[in-house]
Amino acid sequence: MTITDAGTTGLTDRWREAARPETSLEWLDRAQEVADILAVDAVERDRANKTPHAEVQLLKDSGLVTLLGPRAYGGAGETWDTAYKVIRTVARGDGSIGQVLGYHYLWAWAARLVATEEQIAAVEELYTSNAFVFGGAVNPRDSDLVIREDGDELVFSGRKSFSTGGQISDLTVLEGVLEGTDTHIFAIVPTAQDGIVFADDWDSLGQRLTESGSVEIRDVRVPWAAAAGFVDRVFQPLTYNTLNVPAIQLVFANFYLGIAQGALETASAYTRTTTRPWPYGGDDKQHATDEWYLLAGYGELASRLWADEALLDAVGAEISAVLHAPREELTARRRGEIAVRVAAGKLRIVDDGLTVATKVYELTGARASASSVGLDIFWRNLRTHSLHDPIAYKKREVGDYVLRNEVPEPTWYT
């Protein structure tokens, strides 16, 4: 049974009576179960390009949506270190759904990044107890949403070209600038309202099920009291507020790694079962798995991804420790050092991941280029999202640190 055939009916029954995961390893096992379900018909669902309602329900039913939610409200109370590995695991089965889950984790953490303690508690109880999924209308390359004051309310209006999560989200993070000022304000609002209008225009080369199309925000009203991090209409800044960018850049790197791992796993399974040995090499083999150049090729690709995984795990542990530490403790220097490490991890997996997604064709053979095999999904997914922001600037950030001992200033991309 697949998601395409039956939605999640029958697929999630396994968890109704199952013991709830209690450890990080058990949550990773749960993520692998989800990935295995998604992998079965990932290519067919990608081609259909339908809003992934069933896939998101799968994330909810599995419990992964509330992985970072407090235990007091029914969440797993896990760390970001685990969350990054869960994102990677899910992306091995379906890169689009790995991205949706990763963005959800970041926006679910948005309150902790910028809000007051009272606001954090309210948001985390709301989303955790209801297993709500977040989307975000915060693309910084577009003009900011315009916010005007109307008594005790803020009114958001404008348009964003990209809004990952879009139509499958329960809550949407808005960000804009207060009219006549340079004050940025974040707010979390219900997605299902007349003032949030999705264009349903996402039609990209890859990551097709991420619901990343454009959205119009039409006079969405938010109480001033819900403006994240404001006390008496004055924002209370912390260096911690700027962790949103390195945190989500590492989300990117981990679902890139998951996509690349999925490509290597799919290709190696094909080679074991279908690839034919080459009969004109002078050292003919009975099986493709005995071909020396295939062994060397898979060895090279696997070693690249193992190295990338080790780096991303190390960086994930570093940023996780900071994300879960008291917010007031983070210094600008430490924040910058982490951003550099994230940049290094991202630039490595983009390069290695694209190499893997391309080279697997040389190791599987000509017949593996058939549409029915579906190896193209991995390159398309990785190529599409790795264009999110120029990788050349990540290299420069690392170079500045190495040569000048300088860390990047916080921006929407560093």
Coordinates of C-alpha atoms in Angstrom, one line a residue:
M1 CA 0.0 0.0 0.0
T2 CA 1.3 3.4 -0.9
I3 CA 0.4 7.0 -0.1
T4 CA -0.6 7.5 -3.7
D5 CA -3.1 4.6 -3.5
A6 CA -4.6 5.1 -0.1
G7 CA -3.5 8.3 1.6
T8 CA -2.3 7.4 5.0
T9 CA -5.1 4.9 5.7
G10 CA -3.6 1.7 6.8
L11 CA -0.1 3.2 6.9
T12 CA -0.3 4.9 10.2
D13 CA -2.3 2.2 12.0
R14 CA 1.1 0.7 13.0
W15 CA 1.5 3.6 15.4
R16 CA -1.9 3.7 17.0
E17 CA -1.0 0.9 19.4
A18 CA 2.8 1.3 19.2
A19 CA 4.8 2.5 22.1
R20 CA 5.8 6.1 21.8
P21 CA 9.5 6.7 21.1
E22 CA 11.3 7.7 24.2
T23 CA 14.9 8.1 23.1
S24 CA 16.7 10.0 20.3
L25 CA 17.5 6.6 18.6
E26 CA 13.9 5.5 18.8
W27 CA 12.8 8.8 17.1
L28 CA 15.3 8.2 14.4
D29 CA 13.9 4.7 13.9
R30 CA 10.4 6.3 13.6
A31 CA 11.8 8.8 11.0
Q32 CA 13.2 5.8 9.1
E33 CA 9.7 4.2 9.1
V34 CA 8.3 7.4 7.6
A35 CA 11.1 7.6 5.0
D36 CA 10.5 4.0 3.9
I37 CA 6.8 4.7 3.4
L38 CA 7.5 7.9 1.4
A39 CA 10.2 6.2 -0.8
V40 CA 7.8 3.6 -2.2
D41 CA 6.0 6.1 -4.5
A42 CA 8.1 9.3 -4.2
V43 CA 8.6 9.5 -8.0
E44 CA 4.9 9.0 -8.8
R45 CA 3.9 11.6 -6.3
D46 CA 6.5 14.0 -7.5
R47 CA 5.2 13.7 -11.1
A48 CA 1.6 14.2 -9.9
N49 CA 2.7 17.4 -8.2
K50 CA -0.4 17.5 -5.9
T51 CA -0.6 19.3 -2.6
P52 CA 0.9 16.8 0.0
H53 CA -2.0 16.6 2.4
A54 CA -1.5 12.8 3.0
E55 CA 2.2 13.2 3.4
V56 CA 1.8 15.9 6.1
Q57 CA -0.7 13.8 7.9
L58 CA 1.9 11.0 7.9
L59 CA 4.3 13.4 9.7
K60 CA 1.6 14.3 12.2
D61 CA 0.5 10.7 12.9
S62 CA 4.1 9.5 13.3
G63 CA 4.7 12.2 16.0
L64 CA 7.6 13.8 14.1
V65 CA 5.8 17.2 13.9
T66 CA 6.0 17.7 17.7
L67 CA 9.6 16.3 18.0
L68 CA 10.8 19.7 19.4
G69 CA 7.6 20.4 21.4
P70 CA 7.8 20.4 25.2
R71 CA 6.8 17.1 26.9
A72 CA 4.4 19.1 29.1
Y73 CA 2.2 19.6 26.0
G74 CA 2.6 16.2 24.5
G75 CA 5.8 16.8 22.5
A76 CA 8.9 14.7 22.4
G77 CA 11.1 17.3 24.1
E78 CA 14.0 16.4 21.8
T79 CA 16.9 18.5 20.8
W80 CA 17.9 20.1 17.5
D81 CA 20.7 17.6 17.2
T82 CA 18.1 14.9 16.8
A83 CA 15.8 17.1 14.7
Y84 CA 18.6 17.6 12.1
K85 CA 19.1 13.9 11.8
V86 CA 15.3 13.3 11.5
I87 CA 15.1 15.8 8.7
R88 CA 18.0 14.0 6.9
T89 CA 16.4 10.6 7.4
V90 CA 13.0 11.7 6.1
A91 CA 14.6 13.4 3.1
R92 CA 16.2 10.1 2.1
G93 CA 12.7 8.9 1.3
D94 CA 11.3 12.1 -0.1
G95 CA 13.4 15.3 -0.3
S96 CA 10.3 17.5 -0.6
I97 CA 8.8 16.2 2.7
G98 CA 12.2 16.5 4.4
Q99 CA 12.2 20.1 3.5
V100 CA 8.6 20.7 4.7
L101 CA 9.5 19.1 8.0
G102 CA 12.7 21.1 8.4
Y103 CA 11.1 24.4 7.7
H104 CA 8.3 23.5 10.1
Y105 CA 10.9 22.9 12.9
L106 CA 12.5 26.2 12.2
W107 CA 9.2 28.2 12.3
A108 CA 8.0 26.2 15.3
W109 CA 11.2 27.5 17.0
A110 CA 10.6 31.1 15.9
A111 CA 8.9 32.0 19.1
R112 CA 11.9 30.8 21.1
L113 CA 14.2 32.8 18.8
V114 CA 12.4 36.2 19.3
A115 CA 9.4 36.1 21.5
T116 CA 8.8 36.7 25.2
E117 CA 8.6 33.9 27.7
E118 CA 4.8 34.2 27.9
Q119 CA 4.5 34.2 24.1
I120 CA 6.8 31.2 23.8
A121 CA 4.7 29.2 26.2
A122 CA 1.4 30.1 24.4
V123 CA 2.8 29.2 20.9
E124 CA 4.4 25.9 22.0
E125 CA 1.2 24.8 23.8
L126 CA -0.9 25.6 20.8
Y127 CA 1.2 23.9 18.1
T128 CA 2.3 20.9 20.2
S129 CA -1.1 20.0 21.7
N130 CA -2.7 20.2 18.3
A131 CA 0.2 18.8 16.2
F132 CA 0.0 21.9 14.0
V133 CA 2.4 22.4 11.1
F134 CA 4.0 25.7 10.4
G135 CA 4.6 27.6 7.1
G136 CA 6.3 30.9 6.7
A137 CA 5.7 34.0 4.5
V138 CA 9.2 35.4 5.2
N139 CA 11.1 35.4 1.9
P140 CA 13.7 38.2 2.4
R141 CA 14.4 38.8 -1.3
D142 CA 10.9 40.3 -1.7
S143 CA 9.7 43.6 -0.4
D144 CA 8.8 43.4 3.3
L145 CA 5.2 43.0 4.2
V146 CA 3.8 46.4 5.2
I147 CA 2.4 46.7 8.7
R148 CA 0.1 49.5 9.8
E149 CA -1.2 50.2 13.3
D150 CA -4.9 50.2 13.9
G151 CA -5.5 50.8 17.6
D152 CA -4.4 47.7 19.5
E153 CA -3.9 45.7 16.3
L154 CA -1.3 45.4 13.6
V155 CA -2.4 44.9 10.0
F156 CA -0.1 43.0 7.7
S157 CA -0.4 43.4 3.9
G158 CA 1.8 42.4 0.9
R159 CA 3.0 39.6 -1.2
K160 CA 5.8 36.9 -1.0
S161 CA 7.1 35.0 -4.0
F162 CA 7.8 31.9 -1.9
S163 CA 6.0 30.5 1.1
T164 CA 7.2 26.9 1.9
G165 CA 4.5 24.9 3.6
G166 CA 1.8 27.1 2.2
Q167 CA -1.5 25.3 1.8
I168 CA -0.6 22.4 4.1
S169 CA 0.2 24.5 7.1
D170 CA -2.0 25.2 10.1
L171 CA 0.0 28.2 11.3
T172 CA 1.9 30.8 9.2
V173 CA 4.8 33.0 10.4
L174 CA 4.5 36.6 9.1
E175 CA 7.3 39.2 9.0
G176 CA 7.0 42.8 8.0
V177 CA 8.1 46.4 8.7
L178 CA 6.0 48.8 10.7
E179 CA 4.9 51.6 8.3
G180 CA 7.0 54.7 8.6
T181 CA 9.8 52.9 10.7
D182 CA 12.5 50.4 10.2
T183 CA 11.0 48.1 12.9
H184 CA 10.6 44.5 11.8
I185 CA 7.9 42.4 13.5
F186 CA 7.2 38.7 13.5
A187 CA 3.8 37.2 14.2
I188 CA 2.2 33.8 14.1
V189 CA -1.3 33.5 12.7
P190 CA -3.7 30.8 11.6
T191 CA -3.3 29.9 8.0
A192 CA -6.9 29.3 7.3
Q193 CA -8.3 32.8 7.0
D194 CA -9.5 35.0 4.1
G195 CA -6.5 37.3 4.3
I196 CA -4.0 34.6 3.4
V197 CA -4.4 33.7 -0.3
F198 CA -2.1 31.1 -1.9
A199 CA -1.6 31.4 -5.7
D200 CA -0.9 27.6 -6.1
D201 CA 1.8 28.5 -8.6
W202 CA 4.7 26.4 -7.4
D203 CA 6.0 24.5 -10.5
S204 CA 9.7 24.0 -10.2
L205 CA 12.2 21.5 -11.5
G206 CA 12.5 19.8 -8.1
Q207 CA 11.2 19.9 -4.5
R208 CA 7.8 19.9 -6.2
L209 CA 5.8 18.9 -3.1
T210 CA 7.1 21.6 -0.8
E211 CA 4.1 24.0 -1.4
S212 CA 6.6 26.8 -2.0
G213 CA 4.5 29.0 -4.2
S214 CA 3.6 32.7 -3.7
V215 CA 1.1 34.1 -1.2
E216 CA -0.8 37.3 -0.8
I217 CA -1.3 38.7 2.7
R218 CA -4.4 40.9 2.6
D219 CA -5.0 42.9 5.8
V220 CA -4.2 40.1 8.2
R221 CA -4.9 41.4 11.7
V222 CA -2.7 40.6 14.7
P223 CA -3.1 42.0 18.3
W224 CA -0.1 44.1 19.3
A225 CA 0.3 41.8 22.2
A226 CA 1.1 39.0 19.8
A227 CA 4.1 40.9 18.1
A228 CA 6.9 38.5 18.9
G229 CA 9.4 39.8 21.4
F230 CA 7.8 43.2 22.0
V231 CA 7.1 44.5 25.5
D232 CA 5.0 47.7 25.6
R233 CA 5.6 47.9 21.8
V234 CA 9.3 48.0 22.2
F235 CA 11.4 45.0 20.9
Q236 CA 13.9 43.4 23.4
P237 CA 16.9 42.4 21.2
L238 CA 19.3 39.5 21.8
T239 CA 22.1 38.0 19.7
Y240 CA 20.1 34.8 20.0
N241 CA 17.4 36.4 17.8
T242 CA 19.7 36.0 14.8
L243 CA 20.2 32.2 15.1
N244 CA 17.3 31.7 12.7
V245 CA 19.6 31.9 9.7
P246 CA 22.4 29.5 10.7
A247 CA 19.7 27.2 12.1
I248 CA 17.8 27.0 8.8
Q249 CA 20.9 26.9 6.7
L250 CA 21.8 23.7 8.6
V251 CA 18.3 22.4 7.9
F252 CA 19.1 22.9 4.2
A253 CA 22.4 21.0 4.5
N254 CA 20.8 18.1 6.2
F255 CA 18.0 17.5 3.7
Y256 CA 20.6 17.9 1.0
L257 CA 22.5 15.2 2.6
G258 CA 19.4 13.0 2.9
I259 CA 18.6 13.5 -0.8
A260 CA 22.2 12.5 -1.7
Q261 CA 22.0 9.5 0.6
G262 CA 18.8 8.5 -1.1
A263 CA 20.4 8.7 -4.5
L264 CA 23.3 6.5 -3.4
E265 CA 21.0 4.0 -1.8
T266 CA 18.6 3.8 -4.8
A267 CA 21.5 3.5 -7.2
S268 CA 23.3 0.8 -5.3
A269 CA 20.1 -1.2 -5.0
Y270 CA 19.7 -0.9 -8.8
T271 CA 23.3 -2.0 -9.5
R272 CA 22.9 -5.0 -7.2
T273 CA 19.8 -6.2 -9.0
T274 CA 19.8 -4.8 -12.5
T275 CA 23.0 -3.4 -13.8
R276 CA 24.8 -5.7 -16.2
P277 CA 28.6 -6.3 -16.2
W278 CA 30.5 -4.9 -19.1
P279 CA 31.7 -7.7 -21.4
Y280 CA 34.4 -5.9 -23.3
G281 CA 36.9 -4.9 -20.7
G282 CA 39.3 -7.7 -21.0
D283 CA 38.7 -8.7 -17.4
D284 CA 35.1 -9.8 -17.7
K285 CA 33.0 -10.3 -14.6
Q286 CA 29.9 -12.4 -14.1
H287 CA 28.2 -9.8 -11.9
A288 CA 28.2 -6.0 -12.0
T289 CA 29.0 -6.0 -8.3
D290 CA 32.4 -7.5 -9.2
E291 CA 33.3 -4.7 -11.6
W292 CA 36.4 -2.9 -10.2
Y293 CA 35.3 0.5 -11.6
L294 CA 31.9 0.2 -10.0
L295 CA 33.4 -0.8 -6.7
A296 CA 35.8 2.2 -6.9
G297 CA 33.0 4.5 -8.0
Y298 CA 30.7 3.6 -5.1
G299 CA 33.6 3.8 -2.7
E300 CA 34.4 7.3 -3.7
L301 CA 30.8 8.6 -3.5
A302 CA 30.1 6.9 -0.2
S303 CA 33.3 8.3 1.4
R304 CA 32.2 11.8 0.3
L305 CA 28.9 11.4 2.0
W306 CA 30.3 9.8 5.1
A307 CA 32.7 12.8 5.5
D308 CA 29.8 15.2 5.0
E309 CA 27.7 13.4 7.5
A310 CA 30.5 13.6 10.1
L311 CA 30.9 17.4 9.6
L312 CA 27.1 18.1 9.7
D313 CA 26.7 15.9 12.8
A314 CA 29.5 17.9 14.5
V315 CA 28.0 21.2 13.5
G316 CA 24.6 20.1 14.5
A317 CA 25.8 19.2 18.0
E318 CA 27.4 22.7 18.3
I319 CA 24.4 24.7 17.2
S320 CA 22.0 22.5 19.2
A321 CA 23.9 23.2 22.4
V322 CA 23.5 26.9 21.8
L323 CA 19.9 26.7 20.7
H324 CA 19.0 24.9 24.0
A325 CA 21.2 27.1 26.2
P326 CA 19.9 30.2 28.0
R327 CA 19.3 32.9 25.3
E328 CA 21.2 35.6 27.1
E329 CA 24.4 33.6 27.0
L330 CA 25.1 33.7 23.3
T331 CA 27.7 36.2 22.1
A332 CA 28.1 37.7 18.7
R333 CA 31.5 36.0 18.2
R334 CA 30.1 32.5 19.1
R335 CA 27.1 33.0 16.8
G336 CA 29.5 34.0 14.0
E337 CA 31.7 31.0 14.5
I338 CA 28.7 28.7 14.3
A339 CA 27.5 30.4 11.1
V340 CA 30.9 29.8 9.5
R341 CA 30.8 26.1 10.4
V342 CA 27.3 25.8 9.0
A343 CA 28.5 27.5 5.8
A344 CA 31.4 25.0 5.5
G345 CA 29.0 22.1 5.9
K346 CA 26.6 23.5 3.4
L347 CA 29.1 24.2 0.7
R348 CA 30.6 20.7 1.0
I349 CA 27.3 18.8 0.8
V350 CA 26.1 20.9 -2.2
D351 CA 29.2 20.0 -4.1
D352 CA 29.4 16.4 -3.0
G353 CA 25.6 15.9 -3.2
L354 CA 25.4 17.1 -6.8
T355 CA 28.4 14.9 -7.7
V356 CA 26.6 11.9 -6.2
A357 CA 23.3 12.6 -7.9
T358 CA 25.1 12.9 -11.3
K359 CA 27.7 10.1 -11.0
V360 CA 25.2 7.4 -10.0
Y361 CA 24.2 7.3 -13.7
E362 CA 27.7 6.2 -14.6
L363 CA 27.5 3.4 -12.0
T364 CA 24.1 2.1 -12.9
G365 CA 24.2 2.0 -16.7
A366 CA 22.3 3.4 -19.6
R367 CA 19.1 1.6 -18.8
A368 CA 19.0 3.4 -15.4
S369 CA 18.2 6.6 -17.3
A370 CA 14.6 5.4 -18.0
S371 CA 11.9 7.5 -16.5
S372 CA 10.5 4.5 -14.7
V373 CA 13.7 4.2 -12.6
G374 CA 13.3 7.7 -11.4
L375 CA 16.9 8.5 -10.5
D376 CA 16.4 12.0 -11.8
I377 CA 14.4 13.0 -8.8
F378 CA 17.5 13.3 -6.6
W379 CA 19.4 15.6 -8.9
R380 CA 16.3 17.7 -9.6
N381 CA 15.6 18.1 -5.9
L382 CA 19.1 18.9 -4.8
R383 CA 19.8 21.2 -7.8
T384 CA 16.6 23.2 -7.2
H385 CA 17.0 24.0 -3.5
S386 CA 20.8 24.4 -3.6
L387 CA 20.2 27.5 -5.7
H388 CA 18.5 29.1 -2.7
D389 CA 21.4 31.4 -2.1
P390 CA 24.8 31.5 -4.0
I391 CA 27.2 29.0 -2.6
A392 CA 30.1 31.3 -3.6
Y393 CA 29.2 33.5 -0.7
K394 CA 29.4 30.6 1.7
K395 CA 33.0 29.9 0.5
R396 CA 33.9 33.6 1.1
E397 CA 32.5 33.5 4.6
V398 CA 34.7 30.5 5.4
G399 CA 37.7 32.2 3.7
D400 CA 37.2 35.4 5.7
Y401 CA 37.3 33.3 8.9
V402 CA 40.4 31.4 7.9
L403 CA 42.5 34.3 6.6
R404 CA 41.2 37.2 8.6
N405 CA 39.7 35.6 11.7
E406 CA 36.5 37.4 10.9
V407 CA 33.0 36.1 11.4
P408 CA 30.0 37.1 9.2
E409 CA 27.6 39.8 10.3
P410 CA 24.1 38.6 10.7
T411 CA 21.9 39.1 7.6
W412 CA 19.0 37.2 6.2
Y413 CA 21.4 34.7 4.6
T414 CA 24.4 34.5 7.0

